[in-house]
PDB file of C-alpha atoms in Angstrom:
ATOM      1  CA  MET E   1    -176.923  85.996 -13.064  1.00 88.00           C
ATOM      2  CA  PRO E   2    -179.195  83.031 -12.259  1.00 94.00           C
ATOM      3  CA  TYR E   3    -180.673  83.042  -8.759  1.00 94.00           C
ATOM      4  CA  SER E   4    -179.213  79.608  -8.044  1.00 94.00           C
ATOM      5  CA  THR E   5    -175.742  81.034  -8.745  1.00 95.00           C
ATOM      6  CA  GLN E   6    -176.431  84.071  -6.547  1.00 95.00           C
ATOM      7  CA  LEU E   7    -177.511  81.774  -3.725  1.00 95.00           C
ATOM      8  CA  SER E   8    -174.460  79.556  -4.117  1.00 96.00           C
ATOM      9  CA  GLU E   9    -172.142  82.567  -4.018  1.00 97.00           C
ATOM     10  CA  PHE E  10    -173.922  83.971  -0.958  1.00 95.00           C
ATOM     11  CA  LYS E  11    -173.631  80.654   0.883  1.00 95.00           C
ATOM     12  CA  GLY E  12    -169.938  80.498   0.032  1.00 96.00           C
ATOM     13  CA  THR E  13    -169.298  84.001   1.315  1.00 95.00           C
ATOM     14  CA  LEU E  14    -171.313  83.262   4.459  1.00 94.00           C
ATOM     15  CA  GLY E  15    -169.075  80.249   5.074  1.00 94.00           C
ATOM     16  CA  GLU E  16    -165.984  82.418   4.652  1.00 95.00           C
ATOM     17  CA  LEU E  17    -167.354  84.967   7.125  1.00 95.00           C
ATOM     18  CA  ILE E  18    -168.059  82.259   9.695  1.00 94.00           C
ATOM     19  CA  GLU E  19    -164.499  80.964   9.261  1.00 94.00           C
ATOM     20  CA  GLU E  20    -163.134  84.437  10.002  1.00 93.00           C
ATOM     21  CA  ALA E  21    -165.623  85.113  12.809  1.00 94.00           C
ATOM     22  CA  PRO E  22    -166.083  81.727  14.522  1.00 91.00           C
ATOM     23  CA  GLU E  23    -168.376  83.294  17.133  1.00 93.00           C
ATOM     24  CA  LEU E  24    -171.040  83.299  14.407  1.00 94.00           C
ATOM     25  CA  GLU E  25    -170.913  79.490  14.396  1.00 92.00           C
ATOM     26  CA  GLN E  26    -172.950  79.501  17.617  1.00 94.00           C
ATOM     27  CA  PHE E  27    -175.729  81.419  15.884  1.00 93.00           C
ATOM     28  CA  ALA E  28    -175.528  79.050  12.906  1.00 90.00           C
ATOM     29  CA  GLY E  29    -175.862  76.164  15.368  1.00 91.00           C
ATOM     30  CA  PHE E  30    -178.962  77.761  16.860  1.00 93.00           C
ATOM     31  CA  ILE E  31    -180.458  78.093  13.377  1.00 91.00           C
ATOM     32  CA  HIS E  32    -179.737  74.420  12.710  1.00 90.00           C
ATOM     33  CA  SER E  33    -181.412  73.317  15.955  1.00 93.00           C
ATOM     34  CA  ALA E  34    -184.400  75.657  15.460  1.00 92.00           C
ATOM     35  CA  GLU E  35    -184.931  74.247  11.971  1.00 90.00           C
ATOM     36  CA  ALA E  36    -185.007  70.657  13.271  1.00 89.00           C
ATOM     37  CA  THR E  37    -188.260  68.947  12.357  1.00 87.00           C
ATOM     38  CA  ASP E  38    -189.370  67.747  15.780  1.00 89.00           C
ATOM     39  CA  VAL E  39    -192.873  69.225  15.511  1.00 94.00           C
ATOM     40  CA  LEU E  40    -193.297  71.174  12.272  1.00 96.00           C
ATOM     41  CA  ASP E  41    -192.047  69.635   9.039  1.00 96.00           C
ATOM     42  CA  ASN E  42    -189.243  71.250   7.046  1.00 96.00           C
ATOM     43  CA  LYS E  43    -191.515  72.522   4.278  1.00 97.00           C
ATOM     44  CA  THR E  44    -193.747  74.352   6.763  1.00 97.00           C
ATOM     45  CA  LYS E  45    -190.756  75.918   8.508  1.00 97.00           C
ATOM     46  CA  GLU E  46    -189.306  77.099   5.201  1.00 97.00           C
ATOM     47  CA  LEU E  47    -192.626  78.630   4.156  1.00 98.00           C
ATOM     48  CA  ILE E  48    -192.829  80.423   7.510  1.00 97.00           C
ATOM     49  CA  SER E  49    -189.241  81.618   7.122  1.00 97.00           C
ATOM     50  CA  LEU E  50    -189.978  82.860   3.613  1.00 97.00           C
ATOM     51  CA  ALA E  51    -193.051  84.775   4.788  1.00 97.00           C
ATOM     52  CA  ILE E  52    -191.050  86.380   7.593  1.00 97.00           C
ATOM     53  CA  GLY E  53    -188.235  87.217   5.172  1.00 96.00           C
ATOM     54  CA  VAL E  54    -190.720  89.032   2.939  1.00 97.00           C
ATOM     55  CA  ALA E  55    -192.372  90.818   5.886  1.00 96.00           C
ATOM     56  CA  VAL E  56    -189.015  92.070   7.207  1.00 96.00           C
ATOM     57  CA  ARG E  57    -187.781  92.854   3.666  1.00 94.00           C
ATOM     58  CA  CYS E  58    -184.667  90.657   3.643  1.00 96.00           C
ATOM     59  CA  GLU E  59    -183.666  89.976   0.037  1.00 95.00           C
ATOM     60  CA  HIS E  60    -181.141  87.254   0.892  1.00 95.00           C
ATOM     61  CA  CYS E  61    -183.671  85.551   3.188  1.00 96.00           C
ATOM     62  CA  ILE E  62    -186.222  85.561   0.384  1.00 97.00           C
ATOM     63  CA  LEU E  63    -183.807  83.873  -2.026  1.00 96.00           C
ATOM     64  CA  TRP E  64    -182.527  81.394   0.571  1.00 96.00           C
ATOM     65  CA  HIS E  65    -185.948  80.334   1.864  1.00 97.00           C
ATOM     66  CA  THR E  66    -187.684  80.256  -1.531  1.00 98.00           C
ATOM     67  CA  ASP E  67    -185.026  77.808  -2.679  1.00 97.00           C
ATOM     68  CA  ALA E  68    -185.234  75.847   0.581  1.00 97.00           C
ATOM     69  CA  ALA E  69    -189.038  75.689   0.406  1.00 98.00           C
ATOM     70  CA  LEU E  70    -188.867  74.290  -3.124  1.00 98.00           C
ATOM     71  CA  GLU E  71    -186.165  71.858  -2.009  1.00 97.00           C
ATOM     72  CA  ALA E  72    -188.448  70.767   0.846  1.00 97.00           C
ATOM     73  CA  GLY E  73    -191.233  69.994  -1.628  1.00 98.00           C
ATOM     74  CA  ALA E  74    -193.321  73.172  -1.504  1.00 98.00           C
ATOM     75  CA  THR E  75    -195.496  73.702  -4.533  1.00 98.00           C
ATOM     76  CA  HIS E  76    -195.811  76.937  -6.463  1.00 98.00           C
ATOM     77  CA  GLU E  77    -199.255  77.434  -4.939  1.00 98.00           C
ATOM     78  CA  GLU E  78    -197.971  76.887  -1.382  1.00 98.00           C
ATOM     79  CA  VAL E  79    -195.239  79.475  -1.863  1.00 98.00           C
ATOM     80  CA  VAL E  80    -197.733  81.980  -3.273  1.00 98.00           C
ATOM     81  CA  ASP E  81    -200.026  81.313  -0.293  1.00 98.00           C
ATOM     82  CA  ALA E  82    -197.137  82.018   2.102  1.00 98.00           C
ATOM     83  CA  LEU E  83    -196.477  85.257   0.215  1.00 97.00           C
ATOM     84  CA  LYS E  84    -200.076  86.316   0.780  1.00 97.00           C
ATOM     85  CA  ILE E  85    -199.657  85.854   4.534  1.00 96.00           C
ATOM     86  CA  ALA E  86    -196.414  87.844   4.400  1.00 97.00           C
ATOM     87  CA  VAL E  87    -198.304  90.753   2.845  1.00 97.00           C
ATOM     88  CA  VAL E  88    -201.044  90.453   5.472  1.00 96.00           C
ATOM     89  CA  MET E  89    -198.400  90.787   8.189  1.00 94.00           C
ATOM     90  CA  GLY E  90    -196.126  93.303   6.456  1.00 94.00           C
ATOM     91  CA  GLY E  91    -198.499  95.531   4.491  1.00 93.00           C
ATOM     92  CA  GLY E  92    -197.545  97.530   1.416  1.00 93.00           C
ATOM     93  CA  PRO E  93    -193.760  97.265   1.812  1.00 93.00           C
ATOM     94  CA  ALA E  94    -194.085  93.487   2.082  1.00 94.00           C
ATOM     95  CA  MET E  95    -196.183  93.508  -1.099  1.00 94.00           C
ATOM     96  CA  THR E  96    -193.206  94.868  -3.057  1.00 93.00           C
ATOM     97  CA  TYR E  97    -190.933  92.170  -1.619  1.00 93.00           C
ATOM     98  CA  ALA E  98    -193.597  89.545  -2.328  1.00 95.00           C
ATOM     99  CA  VAL E  99    -193.274  90.555  -5.982  1.00 94.00           C
ATOM    100  CA  ASP E 100    -189.510  90.010  -5.729  1.00 95.00           C
ATOM    101  CA  ALA E 101    -190.088  86.637  -4.074  1.00 95.00           C
ATOM    102  CA  TYR E 102    -192.568  85.660  -6.790  1.00 96.00           C
ATOM    103  CA  GLU E 103    -190.010  86.510  -9.477  1.00 96.00           C
ATOM    104  CA  ILE E 104    -187.411  84.421  -7.637  1.00 95.00           C
ATOM    105  CA  LEU E 105    -189.888  81.541  -7.322  1.00 96.00           C
ATOM    106  CA  CYS E 106    -190.619  81.547 -11.040  1.00 97.00           C
ATOM    107  CA  ALA E 107    -186.934  81.842 -11.963  1.00 96.00           C
ATOM    108  CA  LEU E 108    -185.856  79.051  -9.609  1.00 96.00           C
ATOM    109  CA  GLU E 109    -188.615  76.793 -10.935  1.00 97.00           C
ATOM    110  CA  GLU E 110    -187.404  77.529 -14.472  1.00 96.00           C
ATOM    111  CA  GLU E 111    -183.778  76.865 -13.510  1.00 95.00           C
ATOM    112  CA  ARG E 112    -184.744  73.554 -11.896  1.00 95.00           C
ATOM    113  CA  ALA E 113    -186.743  72.488 -14.947  1.00 94.00           C
ATOM    114  CA  ALA E 114    -183.847  73.145 -17.329  1.00 87.00           C
TER     115      ALA E 114
END
């Protein structure tokens, strides 16, 4: 299944969960306000989020923030650079997730080019 489809399905299910558990809307609101671009631009925040997602080994975060970083204008090289920092902070386990993130990056770039 294409990564863009996986992401779309995940976002849909997340929306359903929030509908059933409206208390989660407060957390979603916090995310929205934290991602506001008052100081750091959106691309930088998405690259940071991606690096953290790799370091903490969150597969959904990796997919979400790789897509968001590309959407925010991050280049292939910028994403790879963020992955290097993730490995610096997360060590060997992060290296394996950086490989996953790299595969997602390449696949999403291919999907966008098609």
